[in-house]
């Protein structure tokens, strides 16, 4: 499932994050690439342990915690600390698949990457190119969202970032381990939860809605791994 989450960050949060990112010191983005990705990755990255990365990471994590859409679609168990990158001057990231396991720096914690996320800090009109291309069984999907919006997609997907030929593309990228590791099951749960919420907006609680809610939680109880 590919899920777009609009306005994850407020306008003020976007403006502040962008200000910090524009003033930051960047390093070669290949430092977090796997063996295969290193051959195709050409971008800049905020050092993981920098003050700026930790501060902005806290802002992003706070936004995730208040997003019901994110919680419903991702069912997060563990979230890798957000990373931040910059593409400019023709930089790109060729077709690749994200590493299956990520270790949180400085800790023994390992995260299975079920879902990948890209949160945009630059508006589409600020740069040319820089589309995130995600391939799945239904073809290729081009994603280039407004600043403050995020896309969530299976980490098993082949994906790439096209060359940025004008301007600068600033974004956060990171991964999570879901309580439900099957994309098909997560999709079913998300569709069921979305339908229940929609019904609740149209009618008051009814025995049918209560039963559907029970079905949702009983399926989650069977499928969740915590």
mmCIF file with all atom_site columns, C-alpha atoms in Angstrom:
data_model
loop_
_atom_site.group_PDB
_atom_site.id
_atom_site.type_symbol
_atom_site.label_atom_id
_atom_site.label_alt_id
_atom_site.label_comp_id
_atom_site.label_asym_id
_atom_site.label_entity_id
_atom_site.label_seq_id
_atom_site.pdbx_PDB_ins_code
_atom_site.Cartn_x
_atom_site.Cartn_y
_atom_site.Cartn_z
_atom_site.occupancy
_atom_site.B_iso_or_equiv
_atom_site.pdbx_formal_charge
_atom_site.auth_seq_id
_atom_site.auth_comp_id
_atom_site.auth_asym_id
_atom_site.auth_atom_id
_atom_site.pdbx_PDB_model_num
ATOM 1   C CA . UNK A 1 1   ? 0.000   0.000   0.000   1.00 0.00 ? 1   UNK A CA 1
ATOM 2   C CA . UNK A 1 2   ? 1.215   3.461   -0.925  1.00 0.00 ? 2   UNK A CA 1
ATOM 3   C CA . UNK A 1 3   ? -0.263  6.053   1.448   1.00 0.00 ? 3   UNK A CA 1
ATOM 4   C CA . UNK A 1 4   ? 0.070   9.821   1.135   1.00 0.00 ? 4   UNK A CA 1
ATOM 5   C CA . UNK A 1 5   ? -0.286  11.788  4.362   1.00 0.00 ? 5   UNK A CA 1
ATOM 6   C CA . UNK A 1 6   ? -0.999  15.473  3.638   1.00 0.00 ? 6   UNK A CA 1
ATOM 7   C CA . UNK A 1 7   ? 0.015   18.246  6.030   1.00 0.00 ? 7   UNK A CA 1
ATOM 8   C CA . UNK A 1 8   ? 1.807   16.030  8.515   1.00 0.00 ? 8   UNK A CA 1
ATOM 9   C CA . UNK A 1 9   ? 3.718   19.143  9.581   1.00 0.00 ? 9   UNK A CA 1
ATOM 10  C CA . UNK A 1 10  ? 2.166   22.562  10.116  1.00 0.00 ? 10  UNK A CA 1
ATOM 11  C CA . UNK A 1 11  ? 3.277   25.523  7.995   1.00 0.00 ? 11  UNK A CA 1
ATOM 12  C CA . UNK A 1 12  ? 5.243   26.911  10.954  1.00 0.00 ? 12  UNK A CA 1
ATOM 13  C CA . UNK A 1 13  ? 6.979   23.567  11.506  1.00 0.00 ? 13  UNK A CA 1
ATOM 14  C CA . UNK A 1 14  ? 7.893   23.336  7.826   1.00 0.00 ? 14  UNK A CA 1
ATOM 15  C CA . UNK A 1 15  ? 9.285   26.887  7.823   1.00 0.00 ? 15  UNK A CA 1
ATOM 16  C CA . UNK A 1 16  ? 11.381  26.232  10.932  1.00 0.00 ? 16  UNK A CA 1
ATOM 17  C CA . UNK A 1 17  ? 12.724  22.886  9.700   1.00 0.00 ? 17  UNK A CA 1
ATOM 18  C CA . UNK A 1 18  ? 13.624  24.368  6.333   1.00 0.00 ? 18  UNK A CA 1
ATOM 19  C CA . UNK A 1 19  ? 15.449  27.260  8.007   1.00 0.00 ? 19  UNK A CA 1
ATOM 20  C CA . UNK A 1 20  ? 17.512  24.817  10.081  1.00 0.00 ? 20  UNK A CA 1
ATOM 21  C CA . UNK A 1 21  ? 18.251  22.593  7.085   1.00 0.00 ? 21  UNK A CA 1
ATOM 22  C CA . UNK A 1 22  ? 19.365  25.478  4.881   1.00 0.00 ? 22  UNK A CA 1
ATOM 23  C CA . UNK A 1 23  ? 21.863  26.603  7.536   1.00 0.00 ? 23  UNK A CA 1
ATOM 24  C CA . UNK A 1 24  ? 23.159  23.098  8.336   1.00 0.00 ? 24  UNK A CA 1
ATOM 25  C CA . UNK A 1 25  ? 26.459  21.464  7.396   1.00 0.00 ? 25  UNK A CA 1
ATOM 26  C CA . UNK A 1 26  ? 25.891  18.494  5.068   1.00 0.00 ? 26  UNK A CA 1
ATOM 27  C CA . UNK A 1 27  ? 27.941  15.360  4.404   1.00 0.00 ? 27  UNK A CA 1
ATOM 28  C CA . UNK A 1 28  ? 28.071  12.730  1.666   1.00 0.00 ? 28  UNK A CA 1
ATOM 29  C CA . UNK A 1 29  ? 24.803  10.779  1.692   1.00 0.00 ? 29  UNK A CA 1
ATOM 30  C CA . UNK A 1 30  ? 26.509  7.476   0.972   1.00 0.00 ? 30  UNK A CA 1
ATOM 31  C CA . UNK A 1 31  ? 27.327  7.058   4.683   1.00 0.00 ? 31  UNK A CA 1
ATOM 32  C CA . UNK A 1 32  ? 23.965  5.334   5.273   1.00 0.00 ? 32  UNK A CA 1
ATOM 33  C CA . UNK A 1 33  ? 23.803  3.407   2.004   1.00 0.00 ? 33  UNK A CA 1
ATOM 34  C CA . UNK A 1 34  ? 24.145  -0.350  1.764   1.00 0.00 ? 34  UNK A CA 1
ATOM 35  C CA . UNK A 1 35  ? 26.694  -2.001  -0.529  1.00 0.00 ? 35  UNK A CA 1
ATOM 36  C CA . UNK A 1 36  ? 24.468  -1.960  -3.609  1.00 0.00 ? 36  UNK A CA 1
ATOM 37  C CA . UNK A 1 37  ? 22.925  1.462   -2.894  1.00 0.00 ? 37  UNK A CA 1
ATOM 38  C CA . UNK A 1 38  ? 26.347  3.091   -2.575  1.00 0.00 ? 38  UNK A CA 1
ATOM 39  C CA . UNK A 1 39  ? 26.831  2.572   -6.310  1.00 0.00 ? 39  UNK A CA 1
ATOM 40  C CA . UNK A 1 40  ? 23.726  4.593   -7.198  1.00 0.00 ? 40  UNK A CA 1
ATOM 41  C CA . UNK A 1 41  ? 23.333  7.092   -4.338  1.00 0.00 ? 41  UNK A CA 1
ATOM 42  C CA . UNK A 1 42  ? 24.438  10.669  -4.967  1.00 0.00 ? 42  UNK A CA 1
ATOM 43  C CA . UNK A 1 43  ? 23.086  13.196  -2.477  1.00 0.00 ? 43  UNK A CA 1
ATOM 44  C CA . UNK A 1 44  ? 23.857  15.090  0.710   1.00 0.00 ? 44  UNK A CA 1
ATOM 45  C CA . UNK A 1 45  ? 22.827  14.098  4.209   1.00 0.00 ? 45  UNK A CA 1
ATOM 46  C CA . UNK A 1 46  ? 22.623  15.727  7.614   1.00 0.00 ? 46  UNK A CA 1
ATOM 47  C CA . UNK A 1 47  ? 24.984  13.892  10.022  1.00 0.00 ? 47  UNK A CA 1
ATOM 48  C CA . UNK A 1 48  ? 22.858  11.463  12.046  1.00 0.00 ? 48  UNK A CA 1
ATOM 49  C CA . UNK A 1 49  ? 24.215  12.546  15.429  1.00 0.00 ? 49  UNK A CA 1
ATOM 50  C CA . UNK A 1 50  ? 24.176  16.277  14.731  1.00 0.00 ? 50  UNK A CA 1
ATOM 51  C CA . UNK A 1 51  ? 22.206  18.637  16.961  1.00 0.00 ? 51  UNK A CA 1
ATOM 52  C CA . UNK A 1 52  ? 20.101  19.677  13.985  1.00 0.00 ? 52  UNK A CA 1
ATOM 53  C CA . UNK A 1 53  ? 19.181  16.103  13.026  1.00 0.00 ? 53  UNK A CA 1
ATOM 54  C CA . UNK A 1 54  ? 18.108  15.268  16.568  1.00 0.00 ? 54  UNK A CA 1
ATOM 55  C CA . UNK A 1 55  ? 16.065  18.453  16.980  1.00 0.00 ? 55  UNK A CA 1
ATOM 56  C CA . UNK A 1 56  ? 14.260  18.076  13.669  1.00 0.00 ? 56  UNK A CA 1
ATOM 57  C CA . UNK A 1 57  ? 13.830  14.356  14.295  1.00 0.00 ? 57  UNK A CA 1
ATOM 58  C CA . UNK A 1 58  ? 11.940  15.153  17.498  1.00 0.00 ? 58  UNK A CA 1
ATOM 59  C CA . UNK A 1 59  ? 9.640   17.493  15.552  1.00 0.00 ? 59  UNK A CA 1
ATOM 60  C CA . UNK A 1 60  ? 8.920   14.794  12.985  1.00 0.00 ? 60  UNK A CA 1
ATOM 61  C CA . UNK A 1 61  ? 8.300   12.136  15.633  1.00 0.00 ? 61  UNK A CA 1
ATOM 62  C CA . UNK A 1 62  ? 5.887   14.454  17.413  1.00 0.00 ? 62  UNK A CA 1
ATOM 63  C CA . UNK A 1 63  ? 3.976   15.005  14.176  1.00 0.00 ? 63  UNK A CA 1
ATOM 64  C CA . UNK A 1 64  ? 3.750   11.253  13.574  1.00 0.00 ? 64  UNK A CA 1
ATOM 65  C CA . UNK A 1 65  ? 2.372   10.696  17.073  1.00 0.00 ? 65  UNK A CA 1
ATOM 66  C CA . UNK A 1 66  ? -0.548  13.076  16.457  1.00 0.00 ? 66  UNK A CA 1
ATOM 67  C CA . UNK A 1 67  ? -1.437  11.734  12.988  1.00 0.00 ? 67  UNK A CA 1
ATOM 68  C CA . UNK A 1 68  ? -4.328  9.277   13.115  1.00 0.00 ? 68  UNK A CA 1
ATOM 69  C CA . UNK A 1 69  ? -3.880  8.548   9.399   1.00 0.00 ? 69  UNK A CA 1
ATOM 70  C CA . UNK A 1 70  ? -0.249  7.542   9.940   1.00 0.00 ? 70  UNK A CA 1
ATOM 71  C CA . UNK A 1 71  ? -1.092  5.373   12.951  1.00 0.00 ? 71  UNK A CA 1
ATOM 72  C CA . UNK A 1 72  ? -3.895  3.606   11.087  1.00 0.00 ? 72  UNK A CA 1
ATOM 73  C CA . UNK A 1 73  ? -1.853  2.979   7.948   1.00 0.00 ? 73  UNK A CA 1
ATOM 74  C CA . UNK A 1 74  ? 1.465   2.058   9.563   1.00 0.00 ? 74  UNK A CA 1
ATOM 75  C CA . UNK A 1 75  ? 0.560   0.392   12.876  1.00 0.00 ? 75  UNK A CA 1
ATOM 76  C CA . UNK A 1 76  ? 4.094   1.261   14.047  1.00 0.00 ? 76  UNK A CA 1
ATOM 77  C CA . UNK A 1 77  ? 6.026   -0.869  16.532  1.00 0.00 ? 77  UNK A CA 1
ATOM 78  C CA . UNK A 1 78  ? 9.496   0.711   16.156  1.00 0.00 ? 78  UNK A CA 1
ATOM 79  C CA . UNK A 1 79  ? 10.505  3.820   14.208  1.00 0.00 ? 79  UNK A CA 1
ATOM 80  C CA . UNK A 1 80  ? 14.045  4.492   13.022  1.00 0.00 ? 80  UNK A CA 1
ATOM 81  C CA . UNK A 1 81  ? 15.134  8.044   13.965  1.00 0.00 ? 81  UNK A CA 1
ATOM 82  C CA . UNK A 1 82  ? 14.383  10.360  11.010  1.00 0.00 ? 82  UNK A CA 1
ATOM 83  C CA . UNK A 1 83  ? 17.266  11.170  8.653   1.00 0.00 ? 83  UNK A CA 1
ATOM 84  C CA . UNK A 1 84  ? 17.490  14.221  6.402   1.00 0.00 ? 84  UNK A CA 1
ATOM 85  C CA . UNK A 1 85  ? 18.806  14.597  2.867   1.00 0.00 ? 85  UNK A CA 1
ATOM 86  C CA . UNK A 1 86  ? 19.317  17.145  0.130   1.00 0.00 ? 86  UNK A CA 1
ATOM 87  C CA . UNK A 1 87  ? 19.430  16.728  -3.651  1.00 0.00 ? 87  UNK A CA 1
ATOM 88  C CA . UNK A 1 88  ? 20.728  19.498  -5.917  1.00 0.00 ? 88  UNK A CA 1
ATOM 89  C CA . UNK A 1 89  ? 22.890  20.091  -8.979  1.00 0.00 ? 89  UNK A CA 1
ATOM 90  C CA . UNK A 1 90  ? 21.828  16.925  -10.809 1.00 0.00 ? 90  UNK A CA 1
ATOM 91  C CA . UNK A 1 91  ? 22.066  14.616  -7.793  1.00 0.00 ? 91  UNK A CA 1
ATOM 92  C CA . UNK A 1 92  ? 19.895  11.497  -7.775  1.00 0.00 ? 92  UNK A CA 1
ATOM 93  C CA . UNK A 1 93  ? 19.456  8.041   -6.263  1.00 0.00 ? 93  UNK A CA 1
ATOM 94  C CA . UNK A 1 94  ? 19.218  5.152   -8.702  1.00 0.00 ? 94  UNK A CA 1
ATOM 95  C CA . UNK A 1 95  ? 16.845  2.216   -8.477  1.00 0.00 ? 95  UNK A CA 1
ATOM 96  C CA . UNK A 1 96  ? 17.301  0.223   -5.268  1.00 0.00 ? 96  UNK A CA 1
ATOM 97  C CA . UNK A 1 97  ? 15.620  -1.635  -2.413  1.00 0.00 ? 97  UNK A CA 1
ATOM 98  C CA . UNK A 1 98  ? 16.112  -0.484  1.180   1.00 0.00 ? 98  UNK A CA 1
ATOM 99  C CA . UNK A 1 99  ? 18.099  -2.669  3.585   1.00 0.00 ? 99  UNK A CA 1
ATOM 100 C CA . UNK A 1 100 ? 15.887  -5.196  5.374   1.00 0.00 ? 100 UNK A CA 1
ATOM 101 C CA . UNK A 1 101 ? 17.366  -4.480  8.824   1.00 0.00 ? 101 UNK A CA 1
ATOM 102 C CA . UNK A 1 102 ? 18.581  -1.183  10.277  1.00 0.00 ? 102 UNK A CA 1
ATOM 103 C CA . UNK A 1 103 ? 20.417  -0.776  13.563  1.00 0.00 ? 103 UNK A CA 1
ATOM 104 C CA . UNK A 1 104 ? 19.745  2.431   15.469  1.00 0.00 ? 104 UNK A CA 1
ATOM 105 C CA . UNK A 1 105 ? 23.155  4.128   15.815  1.00 0.00 ? 105 UNK A CA 1
ATOM 106 C CA . UNK A 1 106 ? 24.675  3.910   19.281  1.00 0.00 ? 106 UNK A CA 1
ATOM 107 C CA . UNK A 1 107 ? 22.167  1.314   20.477  1.00 0.00 ? 107 UNK A CA 1
ATOM 108 C CA . UNK A 1 108 ? 21.641  -2.464  20.182  1.00 0.00 ? 108 UNK A CA 1
ATOM 109 C CA . UNK A 1 109 ? 18.155  -1.842  18.752  1.00 0.00 ? 109 UNK A CA 1
ATOM 110 C CA . UNK A 1 110 ? 17.528  -3.354  15.333  1.00 0.00 ? 110 UNK A CA 1
ATOM 111 C CA . UNK A 1 111 ? 14.511  -2.485  13.204  1.00 0.00 ? 111 UNK A CA 1
ATOM 112 C CA . UNK A 1 112 ? 13.008  -4.574  10.422  1.00 0.00 ? 112 UNK A CA 1
ATOM 113 C CA . UNK A 1 113 ? 12.174  -2.135  7.656   1.00 0.00 ? 113 UNK A CA 1
ATOM 114 C CA . UNK A 1 114 ? 8.566   -2.925  6.762   1.00 0.00 ? 114 UNK A CA 1
ATOM 115 C CA . UNK A 1 115 ? 7.717   0.607   5.618   1.00 0.00 ? 115 UNK A CA 1
ATOM 116 C CA . UNK A 1 116 ? 9.743   3.468   4.167   1.00 0.00 ? 116 UNK A CA 1
ATOM 117 C CA . UNK A 1 117 ? 8.820   7.131   4.517   1.00 0.00 ? 117 UNK A CA 1
ATOM 118 C CA . UNK A 1 118 ? 9.720   10.347  2.742   1.00 0.00 ? 118 UNK A CA 1
ATOM 119 C CA . UNK A 1 119 ? 8.634   13.655  4.269   1.00 0.00 ? 119 UNK A CA 1
ATOM 120 C CA . UNK A 1 120 ? 9.040   16.671  1.981   1.00 0.00 ? 120 UNK A CA 1
ATOM 121 C CA . UNK A 1 121 ? 10.349  20.074  3.128   1.00 0.00 ? 121 UNK A CA 1
ATOM 122 C CA . UNK A 1 122 ? 10.554  21.654  -0.348  1.00 0.00 ? 122 UNK A CA 1
ATOM 123 C CA . UNK A 1 123 ? 7.476   22.497  -2.401  1.00 0.00 ? 123 UNK A CA 1
ATOM 124 C CA . UNK A 1 124 ? 7.252   20.962  -5.907  1.00 0.00 ? 124 UNK A CA 1
ATOM 125 C CA . UNK A 1 125 ? 7.676   24.347  -7.600  1.00 0.00 ? 125 UNK A CA 1
ATOM 126 C CA . UNK A 1 126 ? 10.963  24.929  -5.748  1.00 0.00 ? 126 UNK A CA 1
ATOM 127 C CA . UNK A 1 127 ? 12.853  22.361  -7.817  1.00 0.00 ? 127 UNK A CA 1
ATOM 128 C CA . UNK A 1 128 ? 12.794  20.440  -11.096 1.00 0.00 ? 128 UNK A CA 1
ATOM 129 C CA . UNK A 1 129 ? 13.118  16.674  -11.074 1.00 0.00 ? 129 UNK A CA 1
ATOM 130 C CA . UNK A 1 130 ? 13.511  14.924  -7.740  1.00 0.00 ? 130 UNK A CA 1
ATOM 131 C CA . UNK A 1 131 ? 10.461  12.709  -8.149  1.00 0.00 ? 131 UNK A CA 1
ATOM 132 C CA . UNK A 1 132 ? 10.334  9.644   -5.930  1.00 0.00 ? 132 UNK A CA 1
ATOM 133 C CA . UNK A 1 133 ? 9.503   6.777   -8.275  1.00 0.00 ? 133 UNK A CA 1
ATOM 134 C CA . UNK A 1 134 ? 8.060   3.708   -6.535  1.00 0.00 ? 134 UNK A CA 1
ATOM 135 C CA . UNK A 1 135 ? 7.497   0.455   -8.404  1.00 0.00 ? 135 UNK A CA 1
ATOM 136 C CA . UNK A 1 136 ? 4.972   -2.154  -7.346  1.00 0.00 ? 136 UNK A CA 1
ATOM 137 C CA . UNK A 1 137 ? 2.761   -4.788  -8.949  1.00 0.00 ? 137 UNK A CA 1
ATOM 138 C CA . UNK A 1 138 ? 0.545   -2.036  -10.386 1.00 0.00 ? 138 UNK A CA 1
ATOM 139 C CA . UNK A 1 139 ? 3.372   -0.182  -12.131 1.00 0.00 ? 139 UNK A CA 1
ATOM 140 C CA . UNK A 1 140 ? 5.431   2.908   -11.354 1.00 0.00 ? 140 UNK A CA 1
ATOM 141 C CA . UNK A 1 141 ? 4.172   5.720   -9.149  1.00 0.00 ? 141 UNK A CA 1
ATOM 142 C CA . UNK A 1 142 ? 5.707   9.199   -9.236  1.00 0.00 ? 142 UNK A CA 1
ATOM 143 C CA . UNK A 1 143 ? 5.541   11.079  -5.931  1.00 0.00 ? 143 UNK A CA 1
ATOM 144 C CA . UNK A 1 144 ? 6.365   14.767  -5.449  1.00 0.00 ? 144 UNK A CA 1
ATOM 145 C CA . UNK A 1 145 ? 4.359   16.183  -2.563  1.00 0.00 ? 145 UNK A CA 1
ATOM 146 C CA . UNK A 1 146 ? 3.889   19.656  -1.042  1.00 0.00 ? 146 UNK A CA 1
ATOM 147 C CA . UNK A 1 147 ? 6.168   20.633  1.826   1.00 0.00 ? 147 UNK A CA 1
ATOM 148 C CA . UNK A 1 148 ? 4.968   19.100  5.077   1.00 0.00 ? 148 UNK A CA 1
ATOM 149 C CA . UNK A 1 149 ? 3.391   16.062  3.404   1.00 0.00 ? 149 UNK A CA 1
ATOM 150 C CA . UNK A 1 150 ? 4.703   12.504  3.603   1.00 0.00 ? 150 UNK A CA 1
ATOM 151 C CA . UNK A 1 151 ? 4.440   9.278   1.620   1.00 0.00 ? 151 UNK A CA 1
ATOM 152 C CA . UNK A 1 152 ? 4.485   5.840   3.215   1.00 0.00 ? 152 UNK A CA 1
ATOM 153 C CA . UNK A 1 153 ? 5.246   2.718   1.137   1.00 0.00 ? 153 UNK A CA 1
ATOM 154 C CA . UNK A 1 154 ? 6.531   -0.860  1.525   1.00 0.00 ? 154 UNK A CA 1
ATOM 155 C CA . UNK A 1 155 ? 10.298  -1.014  1.969   1.00 0.00 ? 155 UNK A CA 1
ATOM 156 C CA . UNK A 1 156 ? 10.352  -4.063  -0.298  1.00 0.00 ? 156 UNK A CA 1
ATOM 157 C CA . UNK A 1 157 ? 9.464   -1.813  -3.267  1.00 0.00 ? 157 UNK A CA 1
ATOM 158 C CA . UNK A 1 158 ? 12.026  -0.877  -5.878  1.00 0.00 ? 158 UNK A CA 1
ATOM 159 C CA . UNK A 1 159 ? 12.330  2.912   -5.871  1.00 0.00 ? 159 UNK A CA 1
ATOM 160 C CA . UNK A 1 160 ? 14.530  5.795   -6.965  1.00 0.00 ? 160 UNK A CA 1
ATOM 161 C CA . UNK A 1 161 ? 14.857  9.593   -6.893  1.00 0.00 ? 161 UNK A CA 1
ATOM 162 C CA . UNK A 1 162 ? 15.223  11.263  -10.287 1.00 0.00 ? 162 UNK A CA 1
ATOM 163 C CA . UNK A 1 163 ? 17.949  13.918  -10.834 1.00 0.00 ? 163 UNK A CA 1
ATOM 164 C CA . UNK A 1 164 ? 17.257  17.363  -9.407  1.00 0.00 ? 164 UNK A CA 1
ATOM 165 C CA . UNK A 1 165 ? 18.141  19.728  -12.236 1.00 0.00 ? 165 UNK A CA 1
ATOM 166 C CA . UNK A 1 166 ? 17.029  23.012  -10.651 1.00 0.00 ? 166 UNK A CA 1
ATOM 167 C CA . UNK A 1 167 ? 16.726  24.147  -7.062  1.00 0.00 ? 167 UNK A CA 1
ATOM 168 C CA . UNK A 1 168 ? 17.083  22.018  -3.977  1.00 0.00 ? 168 UNK A CA 1
ATOM 169 C CA . UNK A 1 169 ? 15.021  19.076  -2.710  1.00 0.00 ? 169 UNK A CA 1
ATOM 170 C CA . UNK A 1 170 ? 15.026  18.841  1.093   1.00 0.00 ? 170 UNK A CA 1
ATOM 171 C CA . UNK A 1 171 ? 13.380  15.849  2.760   1.00 0.00 ? 171 UNK A CA 1
ATOM 172 C CA . UNK A 1 172 ? 13.402  13.472  5.680   1.00 0.00 ? 172 UNK A CA 1
ATOM 173 C CA . UNK A 1 173 ? 13.615  9.739   5.072   1.00 0.00 ? 173 UNK A CA 1
ATOM 174 C CA . UNK A 1 174 ? 13.319  6.885   7.531   1.00 0.00 ? 174 UNK A CA 1
ATOM 175 C CA . UNK A 1 175 ? 11.792  3.476   8.173   1.00 0.00 ? 175 UNK A CA 1
ATOM 176 C CA . UNK A 1 176 ? 9.605   1.637   10.613  1.00 0.00 ? 176 UNK A CA 1
ATOM 177 C CA . UNK A 1 177 ? 8.830   -1.842  11.808  1.00 0.00 ? 177 UNK A CA 1
ATOM 178 C CA . UNK A 1 178 ? 5.092   -2.408  11.842  1.00 0.00 ? 178 UNK A CA 1
ATOM 179 C CA . UNK A 1 179 ? 3.172   -4.502  14.347  1.00 0.00 ? 179 UNK A CA 1
ATOM 180 C CA . UNK A 1 180 ? 1.759   -6.233  11.243  1.00 0.00 ? 180 UNK A CA 1
ATOM 181 C CA . UNK A 1 181 ? 4.583   -7.166  8.884   1.00 0.00 ? 181 UNK A CA 1
ATOM 182 C CA . UNK A 1 182 ? 2.340   -8.227  5.987   1.00 0.00 ? 182 UNK A CA 1
ATOM 183 C CA . UNK A 1 183 ? 1.521   -5.395  3.587   1.00 0.00 ? 183 UNK A CA 1
ATOM 184 C CA . UNK A 1 184 ? -1.659  -7.212  2.485   1.00 0.00 ? 184 UNK A CA 1
ATOM 185 C CA . UNK A 1 185 ? -2.892  -7.525  6.069   1.00 0.00 ? 185 UNK A CA 1
ATOM 186 C CA . UNK A 1 186 ? -1.996  -3.920  6.897   1.00 0.00 ? 186 UNK A CA 1
ATOM 187 C CA . UNK A 1 187 ? -3.961  -2.798  3.845   1.00 0.00 ? 187 UNK A CA 1
ATOM 188 C CA . UNK A 1 188 ? -7.020  -4.807  4.902   1.00 0.00 ? 188 UNK A CA 1
ATOM 189 C CA . UNK A 1 189 ? -6.854  -3.385  8.422   1.00 0.00 ? 189 UNK A CA 1
ATOM 190 C CA . UNK A 1 190 ? -6.426  0.150   7.113   1.00 0.00 ? 190 UNK A CA 1
ATOM 191 C CA . UNK A 1 191 ? -9.406  -0.153  4.760   1.00 0.00 ? 191 UNK A CA 1
ATOM 192 C CA . UNK A 1 192 ? -11.547 -1.632  7.531   1.00 0.00 ? 192 UNK A CA 1
ATOM 193 C CA . UNK A 1 193 ? -10.521 1.079   10.014  1.00 0.00 ? 193 UNK A CA 1
ATOM 194 C CA . UNK A 1 194 ? -11.129 3.833   7.427   1.00 0.00 ? 194 UNK A CA 1
ATOM 195 C CA . UNK A 1 195 ? -14.592 2.438   6.658   1.00 0.00 ? 195 UNK A CA 1
ATOM 196 C CA . UNK A 1 196 ? -15.496 2.290   10.352  1.00 0.00 ? 196 UNK A CA 1
ATOM 197 C CA . UNK A 1 197 ? -14.388 5.896   10.892  1.00 0.00 ? 197 UNK A CA 1
ATOM 198 C CA . UNK A 1 198 ? -16.359 7.016   7.838   1.00 0.00 ? 198 UNK A CA 1
ATOM 199 C CA . UNK A 1 199 ? -19.479 5.258   9.079   1.00 0.00 ? 199 UNK A CA 1
ATOM 200 C CA . UNK A 1 200 ? -19.140 6.896   12.491  1.00 0.00 ? 200 UNK A CA 1
ATOM 201 C CA . UNK A 1 201 ? -19.146 10.323  10.814  1.00 0.00 ? 201 UNK A CA 1
ATOM 202 C CA . UNK A 1 202 ? -22.411 9.534   9.031   1.00 0.00 ? 202 UNK A CA 1
ATOM 203 C CA . UNK A 1 203 ? -24.378 7.763   11.751  1.00 0.00 ? 203 UNK A CA 1
ATOM 204 C CA . UNK A 1 204 ? -24.207 7.431   15.502  1.00 0.00 ? 204 UNK A CA 1
ATOM 205 C CA . UNK A 1 205 ? -22.783 4.262   16.965  1.00 0.00 ? 205 UNK A CA 1
ATOM 206 C CA . UNK A 1 206 ? -24.835 1.216   16.103  1.00 0.00 ? 206 UNK A CA 1
ATOM 207 C CA . UNK A 1 207 ? -24.562 -2.495  16.881  1.00 0.00 ? 207 UNK A CA 1
ATOM 208 C CA . UNK A 1 208 ? -23.172 -3.030  13.374  1.00 0.00 ? 208 UNK A CA 1
ATOM 209 C CA . UNK A 1 209 ? -20.378 -0.494  13.903  1.00 0.00 ? 209 UNK A CA 1
ATOM 210 C CA . UNK A 1 210 ? -19.577 -2.054  17.266  1.00 0.00 ? 210 UNK A CA 1
ATOM 211 C CA . UNK A 1 211 ? -19.329 -5.491  15.639  1.00 0.00 ? 211 UNK A CA 1
ATOM 212 C CA . UNK A 1 212 ? -17.142 -4.177  12.824  1.00 0.00 ? 212 UNK A CA 1
ATOM 213 C CA . UNK A 1 213 ? -14.880 -2.553  15.405  1.00 0.00 ? 213 UNK A CA 1
ATOM 214 C CA . UNK A 1 214 ? -14.670 -5.898  17.148  1.00 0.00 ? 214 UNK A CA 1
ATOM 215 C CA . UNK A 1 215 ? -13.707 -7.582  13.873  1.00 0.00 ? 215 UNK A CA 1
ATOM 216 C CA . UNK A 1 216 ? -10.932 -4.991  13.386  1.00 0.00 ? 216 UNK A CA 1
ATOM 217 C CA . UNK A 1 217 ? -9.456  -5.509  16.846  1.00 0.00 ? 217 UNK A CA 1
ATOM 218 C CA . UNK A 1 218 ? -9.746  -9.276  16.702  1.00 0.00 ? 218 UNK A CA 1
ATOM 219 C CA . UNK A 1 219 ? -7.893  -9.348  13.374  1.00 0.00 ? 219 UNK A CA 1
ATOM 220 C CA . UNK A 1 220 ? -5.239  -7.008  14.789  1.00 0.00 ? 220 UNK A CA 1
ATOM 221 C CA . UNK A 1 221 ? -4.984  -9.248  17.847  1.00 0.00 ? 221 UNK A CA 1
ATOM 222 C CA . UNK A 1 222 ? -4.313  -12.268 15.626  1.00 0.00 ? 222 UNK A CA 1
ATOM 223 C CA . UNK A 1 223 ? -1.841  -10.565 13.298  1.00 0.00 ? 223 UNK A CA 1
ATOM 224 C CA . UNK A 1 224 ? 0.069   -8.142  15.521  1.00 0.00 ? 224 UNK A CA 1
ATOM 225 C CA . UNK A 1 225 ? 3.618   -8.914  16.652  1.00 0.00 ? 225 UNK A CA 1
ATOM 226 C CA . UNK A 1 226 ? 4.824   -6.746  19.511  1.00 0.00 ? 226 UNK A CA 1
#
